[in-house]
Amino acid sequence: MKFNLQLGILALLGVTTALPAKSSSASASSSSLPQPKSTSPGCGNHLAKGHSPGDSYRANMISDDGRNRSYLIHLPSNYTTHRPAPVVIAFHGRGKDSEYMEKLTQFSNEEFNPDAIAVYPQAIVDDYWHVSSGPNDISFIIQLINHLEKTYCIDSTRIYASGKSNGGGFTNDLACDPVASTRIAAFAPVSGGYYQNLASEEDCDPSTVKIQCDPGRSKVPILEFHGTADTTIPYAGGARHGKCLPVVSHALRQWADRNGLGTSNKTEELWGGNVQKYEFGSGESLGIVTHYRIDGWKHVWPSKDGNYDSSKETYFDAAPIIMKFFKRWSL
């Protein structure tokens, strides 16, 4: 059924558009992968000694500002040096690390992700992404993408980003960046903190605050998960840490408006009405902005079996839903 949600006016024009992949099949088999459209310079490179498909290992690179930056990387068992693979980059939350994020997200679990390289970068300032007093982490991620393309055989049109909490907010920052948004095909923040700078906390109106966002293309695919009982990043938003958190649904409506999708959305009640799924768009673009609102769920990555965030189970695993969403989109 259809519901109309009132959207604010926000006109941001882009220069490129995310395209639905030729195959949007839910099948997890590698045979269902869309034909790669781009071959990276790393195709044909031999893996480093001691590294092989199916492994996870830590690697390092020197960023343009001279810092030694590290990341955890998992190569799928079917990785070859001659077939470009998709890439999922996953950002940990504040106070966590890349190993925790690998275990939490299950993006290295080939039951959920049999085909994509999974990369888990490490933040360096108090394990916190995009700190104003720290390094330029957006620039680092663009450099990391360049580094990965030179090192591994990657489909450059199928690079994706996801993150939890502070990492989810950083995922949204990348989607809003004029350059990063043209290098990453789709974005999936979970329990993200979408902090907005204001002159004073007293100026914070979570239902109307404008999200500062300037993507370098139109039709940016966004998949977002958030629990209504989240007390760390409240669904209802509010003033926090001297900044303003928007109501989560307001942030998603702005993405719908920014993508030119209008005010109409398809709404589904799932799992006995405990989860609401909102999809904006129409035709092939239906769901280019999608939001899962989980009643009574806290600041936890959704998992049917519990996870490192919490032993509490929920109705679904986020990882396969995210991977199915990513498979739909390419640059």
One Martini backbone bead per residue (centre of mass of N, CA, C, O) as a GRO file, in nm:
protein
  331
    1MET     BB    1   0.102   0.031   0.008
    2LYS     BB    2   0.032   0.384   0.030
    3PHE     BB    3   0.221   0.668   0.139
    4ASN     BB    4   0.236   1.003   0.250
    5LEU     BB    5   0.523   1.214   0.283
    6GLN     BB    6   0.643   1.494   0.409
    7LEU     BB    7   0.856   1.709   0.231
    8GLY     BB    8   1.117   1.885   0.197
    9ILE     BB    9   1.306   2.132   0.038
   10LEU     BB   10   1.561   1.974  -0.182
   11ALA     BB   11   1.804   2.082  -0.426
   12LEU     BB   12   2.008   1.826  -0.567
   13LEU     BB   13   2.243   1.798  -0.820
   14GLY     BB   14   2.368   1.568  -1.051
   15VAL     BB   15   2.581   1.374  -1.296
   16THR     BB   16   2.502   1.091  -1.194
   17THR     BB   17   2.379   0.742  -1.199
   18ALA     BB   18   2.236   0.487  -1.061
   19LEU     BB   19   2.232   0.149  -1.166
   20PRO     BB   20   2.072  -0.113  -1.236
   21ALA     BB   21   2.136  -0.419  -1.239
   22LYS     BB   22   2.086  -0.680  -1.448
   23SER     BB   23   2.101  -0.840  -1.170
   24SER     BB   24   1.855  -0.899  -0.881
   25SER     BB   25   1.912  -1.153  -0.756
   26ALA     BB   26   1.899  -1.348  -0.450
   27SER     BB   27   2.119  -1.512  -0.521
   28ALA     BB   28   2.440  -1.641  -0.391
   29SER     BB   29   2.563  -1.708  -0.646
   30SER     BB   30   2.816  -1.637  -0.870
   31SER     BB   31   2.634  -1.668  -1.133
   32SER     BB   32   2.460  -1.394  -1.046
   33LEU     BB   33   2.660  -1.209  -1.133
   34PRO     BB   34   2.732  -0.941  -1.274
   35GLN     BB   35   2.882  -0.810  -1.526
   36PRO     BB   36   3.165  -0.669  -1.547
   37LYS     BB   37   3.253  -0.312  -1.623
   38SER     BB   38   3.535  -0.314  -1.455
   39THR     BB   39   3.894  -0.299  -1.467
   40SER     BB   40   4.148  -0.313  -1.264
   41PRO     BB   41   4.493  -0.278  -1.224
   42GLY     BB   42   4.505  -0.549  -1.029
   43CYS     BB   43   4.470  -0.727  -1.253
   44GLY     BB   44   4.707  -1.004  -1.227
   45ASN     BB   45   4.788  -0.996  -0.949
   46HIS     BB   46   4.956  -1.121  -0.701
   47LEU     BB   47   4.948  -1.244  -0.410
   48ALA     BB   48   5.061  -1.234  -0.121
   49LYS     BB   49   5.246  -1.395   0.081
   50GLY     BB   50   5.012  -1.612   0.249
   51HIS     BB   51   4.781  -1.542   0.055
   52SER     BB   52   4.427  -1.634   0.019
   53PRO     BB   53   4.148  -1.746  -0.064
   54GLY     BB   54   3.936  -1.714   0.234
   55ASP     BB   55   4.091  -1.490   0.373
   56SER     BB   56   4.206  -1.303   0.658
   57TYR     BB   57   4.379  -0.978   0.671
   58ARG     BB   58   4.630  -0.754   0.741
   59ALA     BB   59   4.677  -0.415   0.622
   60ASN     BB   60   4.875  -0.153   0.460
   61MET     BB   61   4.898   0.215   0.433
   62ILE     BB   62   4.999   0.523   0.292
   63SER     BB   63   4.900   0.821   0.324
   64ASP     BB   64   4.919   1.146   0.208
   65ASP     BB   65   4.991   1.234   0.526
   66GLY     BB   66   5.185   0.979   0.633
   67ARG     BB   67   5.001   0.761   0.735
   68ASN     BB   68   4.942   0.461   0.901
   69ARG     BB   69   4.710   0.248   0.751
   70SER     BB   70   4.452   0.016   0.835
   71TYR     BB   71   4.325  -0.316   0.729
   72LEU     BB   72   4.074  -0.547   0.681
   73ILE     BB   73   4.073  -0.851   0.473
   74HIS     BB   74   3.841  -1.033   0.256
   75LEU     BB   75   3.861  -1.316   0.052
   76PRO     BB   76   3.700  -1.492  -0.146
   77SER     BB   77   3.710  -1.816  -0.255
   78ASN     BB   78   3.647  -1.707  -0.572
   79TYR     BB   79   3.896  -1.557  -0.607
   80THR     BB   80   4.052  -1.380  -0.877
   81THR     BB   81   4.295  -1.214  -1.090
   82HIS     BB   82   4.060  -1.201  -1.353
   83ARG     BB   83   3.798  -1.130  -1.170
   84PRO     BB   84   3.601  -0.889  -1.093
   85ALA     BB   85   3.522  -0.764  -0.774
   86PRO     BB   86   3.346  -0.677  -0.535
   87VAL     BB   87   3.303  -0.417  -0.270
   88VAL     BB   88   3.306  -0.402   0.095
   89ILE     BB   89   3.284  -0.129   0.318
   90ALA     BB   90   3.342  -0.132   0.680
   91PHE     BB   91   3.235   0.065   0.968
   92HIS     BB   92   3.305   0.124   1.270
   93GLY     BB   93   3.254   0.214   1.580
   94ARG     BB   94   3.297   0.366   1.856
   95GLY     BB   95   3.557   0.182   2.017
   96LYS     BB   96   3.619   0.006   1.786
   97ASP     BB   97   3.701  -0.246   1.535
   98SER     BB   98   3.768  -0.438   1.262
   99GLU     BB   99   3.724  -0.713   1.397
  100TYR     BB  100   3.448  -0.653   1.512
  101MET     BB  101   3.311  -0.586   1.237
  102GLU     BB  102   3.342  -0.860   1.108
  103LYS     BB  103   3.175  -1.018   1.323
  104LEU     BB  104   2.916  -0.847   1.315
  105THR     BB  105   2.832  -0.838   0.999
  106GLN     BB  106   2.920  -1.095   0.811
  107PHE     BB  107   3.083  -1.026   0.535
  108SER     BB  108   3.278  -1.297   0.564
  109ASN     BB  109   3.026  -1.462   0.520
  110GLU     BB  110   2.952  -1.682   0.256
  111GLU     BB  111   2.647  -1.708   0.304
  112PHE     BB  112   2.611  -1.384   0.254
  113ASN     BB  113   2.918  -1.341   0.101
  114PRO     BB  114   3.058  -1.497  -0.182
  115ASP     BB  115   3.193  -1.239  -0.380
  116ALA     BB  116   3.294  -1.014  -0.192
  117ILE     BB  117   3.504  -0.795  -0.086
  118ALA     BB  118   3.614  -0.734   0.251
  119VAL     BB  119   3.643  -0.415   0.426
  120TYR     BB  120   3.819  -0.298   0.742
  121PRO     BB  121   3.872  -0.016   0.863
  122GLN     BB  122   4.082   0.201   1.069
  123ALA     BB  123   4.060   0.406   1.311
  124ILE     BB  124   4.280   0.662   1.497
  125VAL     BB  125   4.078   0.851   1.669
  126ASP     BB  126   3.944   0.689   1.911
  127ASP     BB  127   3.792   0.509   1.712
  128TYR     BB  128   3.706   0.763   1.511
  129TRP     BB  129   3.513   0.911   1.274
  130HIS     BB  130   3.548   1.219   1.148
  131VAL     BB  131   3.738   1.410   1.299
  132SER     BB  132   3.802   1.743   1.309
  133SER     BB  133   4.104   1.699   1.453
  134GLY     BB  134   4.172   1.502   1.235
  135PRO     BB  135   4.182   1.327   0.981
  136ASN     BB  136   4.092   1.279   0.646
  137ASP     BB  137   3.876   1.020   0.595
  138ILE     BB  138   3.765   1.062   0.314
  139SER     BB  139   4.036   1.072   0.172
  140PHE     BB  140   4.128   0.793   0.267
  141ILE     BB  141   3.905   0.625   0.120
  142ILE     BB  142   3.986   0.708  -0.163
  143GLN     BB  143   4.273   0.596  -0.136
  144LEU     BB  144   4.188   0.306  -0.072
  145ILE     BB  145   4.048   0.250  -0.337
  146ASN     BB  146   4.297   0.292  -0.512
  147HIS     BB  147   4.465   0.071  -0.372
  148LEU     BB  148   4.276  -0.169  -0.429
  149GLU     BB  149   4.277  -0.141  -0.744
  150LYS     BB  150   4.599  -0.197  -0.759
  151THR     BB  151   4.595  -0.485  -0.592
  152TYR     BB  152   4.314  -0.576  -0.702
  153CYS     BB  153   4.038  -0.742  -0.848
  154ILE     BB  154   3.810  -0.488  -0.953
  155ASP     BB  155   3.487  -0.350  -0.955
  156SER     BB  156   3.450  -0.006  -0.976
  157THR     BB  157   3.116  -0.013  -0.994
  158ARG     BB  158   3.117  -0.221  -0.709
  159ILE     BB  159   3.126  -0.017  -0.457
  160TYR     BB  160   3.073  -0.033  -0.099
  161ALA     BB  161   2.887   0.095   0.201
  162SER     BB  162   2.918   0.042   0.559
  163GLY     BB  163   2.773   0.100   0.900
  164LYS     BB  164   2.812   0.168   1.257
  165SER     BB  165   2.705   0.439   1.386
  166ASN     BB  166   2.964   0.620   1.334
  167GLY     BB  167   2.997   0.449   1.071
  168GLY     BB  168   2.714   0.529   0.963
  169GLY     BB  169   2.763   0.832   0.950
  170PHE     BB  170   3.007   0.806   0.759
  171THR     BB  171   2.854   0.678   0.528
  172ASN     BB  172   2.679   0.932   0.482
  173ASP     BB  173   2.914   1.124   0.425
  174LEU     BB  174   3.002   0.981   0.165
  175ALA     BB  175   2.729   1.020   0.014
  176CYS     BB  176   2.766   1.351   0.046
  177ASP     BB  177   3.015   1.346  -0.122
  178PRO     BB  178   3.133   1.457  -0.426
  179VAL     BB  179   3.340   1.210  -0.459
  180ALA     BB  180   3.265   0.946  -0.304
  181SER     BB  181   2.979   0.922  -0.454
  182THR     BB  182   3.149   0.839  -0.735
  183ARG     BB  183   3.288   0.556  -0.604
  184ILE     BB  184   3.015   0.474  -0.467
  185ALA     BB  185   2.717   0.297  -0.527
  186ALA     BB  186   2.637   0.220  -0.216
  187PHE     BB  187   2.442   0.251   0.102
  188ALA     BB  188   2.457   0.108   0.465
  189PRO     BB  189   2.330   0.219   0.739
  190VAL     BB  190   2.359   0.149   1.103
  191SER     BB  191   2.270   0.331   1.353
  192GLY     BB  192   2.312   0.622   1.266
  193GLY     BB  193   2.503   0.930   1.305
  194TYR     BB  194   2.351   1.246   1.189
  195TYR     BB  195   2.526   1.495   1.245
  196GLN     BB  196   2.463   1.849   1.310
  197ASN     BB  197   2.566   2.166   1.271
  198LEU     BB  198   2.529   2.424   1.520
  199ALA     BB  199   2.532   2.705   1.707
  200SER     BB  200   2.300   2.557   1.884
  201GLU     BB  201   2.113   2.335   2.061
  202GLU     BB  202   1.855   2.523   2.060
  203ASP     BB  203   1.833   2.487   1.729
  204CYS     BB  204   1.719   2.198   1.762
  205ASP     BB  205   1.519   2.032   1.505
  206PRO     BB  206   1.473   1.709   1.417
  207SER     BB  207   1.226   1.756   1.195
  208THR     BB  208   1.402   2.008   1.021
  209VAL     BB  209   1.681   1.955   0.986
  210LYS     BB  210   1.944   2.013   0.777
  211ILE     BB  211   2.122   1.820   0.562
  212GLN     BB  212   2.448   1.810   0.488
  213CYS     BB  213   2.454   1.780   0.122
  214ASP     BB  214   2.686   1.693  -0.178
  215PRO     BB  215   2.649   1.513  -0.417
  216GLY     BB  216   2.798   1.395  -0.738
  217ARG     BB  217   2.502   1.267  -0.773
  218SER     BB  218   2.233   1.097  -0.866
  219LYS     BB  219   2.080   0.847  -0.729
  220VAL     BB  220   2.136   0.749  -0.421
  221PRO     BB  221   2.180   0.460  -0.258
  222ILE     BB  222   1.972   0.381   0.039
  223LEU     BB  223   2.023   0.183   0.340
  224GLU     BB  224   1.826   0.168   0.649
  225PHE     BB  225   1.879   0.106   1.005
  226HIS     BB  226   1.641   0.128   1.294
  227GLY     BB  227   1.572   0.170   1.632
  228THR     BB  228   1.329   0.283   1.865
  229ALA     BB  229   1.531   0.198   2.133
  230ASP     BB  230   1.753   0.393   2.079
  231THR     BB  231   1.987   0.566   2.308
  232THR     BB  232   2.235   0.661   2.141
  233ILE     BB  233   2.056   0.691   1.859
  234PRO     BB  234   1.783   0.836   1.841
  235TYR     BB  235   1.512   0.827   1.644
  236ALA     BB  236   1.412   1.128   1.742
  237GLY     BB  237   1.649   1.264   1.828
  238GLY     BB  238   1.863   1.548   1.903
  239ALA     BB  239   2.055   1.683   2.133
  240ARG     BB  240   2.422   1.618   2.090
  241HIS     BB  241   2.732   1.711   2.145
  242GLY     BB  242   2.648   2.002   2.016
  243LYS     BB  243   2.435   1.867   1.831
  244CYS     BB  244   2.217   1.742   1.560
  245LEU     BB  245   1.965   1.501   1.554
  246PRO     BB  246   1.773   1.351   1.344
  247VAL     BB  247   1.515   1.220   1.244
  248VAL     BB  248   1.535   0.942   1.071
  249SER     BB  249   1.297   0.983   0.870
  250HIS     BB  250   1.394   1.265   0.784
  251ALA     BB  251   1.662   1.178   0.656
  252LEU     BB  252   1.525   0.991   0.441
  253ARG     BB  253   1.347   1.205   0.306
  254GLN     BB  254   1.583   1.373   0.204
  255TRP     BB  255   1.689   1.156   0.016
  256ALA     BB  256   1.439   1.134  -0.158
  257ASP     BB  257   1.442   1.429  -0.247
  258ARG     BB  258   1.733   1.437  -0.359
  259ASN     BB  259   1.646   1.195  -0.572
  260GLY     BB  260   1.355   1.265  -0.693
  261LEU     BB  261   1.094   1.076  -0.556
  262GLY     BB  262   0.912   1.215  -0.379
  263THR     BB  263   0.625   1.138  -0.148
  264SER     BB  264   0.619   0.840  -0.224
  265ASN     BB  265   0.558   0.522  -0.050
  266LYS     BB  266   0.638   0.198   0.026
  267THR     BB  267   0.463  -0.008   0.269
  268GLU     BB  268   0.571  -0.255   0.513
  269GLU     BB  269   0.459  -0.518   0.719
  270LEU     BB  270   0.674  -0.696   0.934
  271TRP     BB  271   0.677  -0.926   1.158
  272GLY     BB  272   0.391  -0.844   1.281
  273GLY     BB  273   0.470  -0.520   1.272
  274ASN     BB  274   0.781  -0.483   1.391
  275VAL     BB  275   0.841  -0.405   1.086
  276GLN     BB  276   0.925  -0.127   0.877
  277LYS     BB  277   0.907  -0.080   0.521
  278TYR     BB  278   1.062   0.175   0.322
  279GLU     BB  279   0.992   0.275  -0.024
  280PHE     BB  280   1.141   0.462  -0.266
  281GLY     BB  281   0.998   0.507  -0.566
  282SER     BB  282   1.002   0.360  -0.907
  283GLY     BB  283   1.023   0.091  -1.057
  284GLU     BB  284   1.356   0.039  -1.085
  285SER     BB  285   1.376   0.263  -0.832
  286LEU     BB  286   1.261   0.097  -0.625
  287GLY     BB  287   1.441   0.143  -0.324
  288ILE     BB  288   1.678   0.350  -0.334
  289VAL     BB  289   1.513   0.419  -0.074
  290THR     BB  290   1.560   0.243   0.238
  291HIS     BB  291   1.365   0.155   0.541
  292TYR     BB  292   1.424   0.010   0.868
  293ARG     BB  293   1.183  -0.020   1.126
  294ILE     BB  294   1.251  -0.122   1.469
  295ASP     BB  295   1.073  -0.232   1.714
  296GLY     BB  296   1.247  -0.216   2.021
  297TRP     BB  297   1.525  -0.150   1.910
  298LYS     BB  298   1.849  -0.107   1.951
  299HIS     BB  299   2.208  -0.060   1.944
  300VAL     BB  300   2.188  -0.298   1.696
  301TRP     BB  301   2.281  -0.543   1.500
  302PRO     BB  302   2.103  -0.731   1.298
  303SER     BB  303   2.007  -1.062   1.438
  304LYS     BB  304   1.891  -1.392   1.475
  305ASP     BB  305   2.153  -1.493   1.685
  306GLY     BB  306   2.311  -1.282   1.758
  307ASN     BB  307   2.598  -1.085   1.890
  308TYR     BB  308   2.843  -0.860   1.982
  309ASP     BB  309   2.625  -0.653   2.079
  310SER     BB  310   2.404  -0.897   2.126
  311SER     BB  311   2.202  -1.173   2.237
  312LYS     BB  312   1.976  -1.059   2.095
  313GLU     BB  313   1.712  -1.128   1.895
  314THR     BB  314   1.588  -1.100   1.567
  315TYR     BB  315   1.415  -1.117   1.251
  316PHE     BB  316   1.702  -1.049   1.111
  317ASP     BB  317   1.956  -1.025   0.877
  318ALA     BB  318   2.138  -0.771   0.743
  319ALA     BB  319   2.349  -0.875   0.538
  320PRO     BB  320   2.169  -1.003   0.304
  321ILE     BB  321   2.010  -0.742   0.253
  322ILE     BB  322   2.250  -0.568   0.174
  323MET     BB  323   2.359  -0.746  -0.060
  324LYS     BB  324   2.102  -0.733  -0.231
  325PHE     BB  325   2.106  -0.429  -0.264
  326PHE     BB  326   2.385  -0.394  -0.391
  327LYS     BB  327   2.335  -0.573  -0.649
  328ARG     BB  328   2.147  -0.352  -0.791
  329TRP     BB  329   2.411  -0.160  -0.795
  330SER     BB  330   2.577   0.079  -1.015
  331LEU     BB  331   2.786   0.312  -1.191
   0.00000   0.00000   0.00000
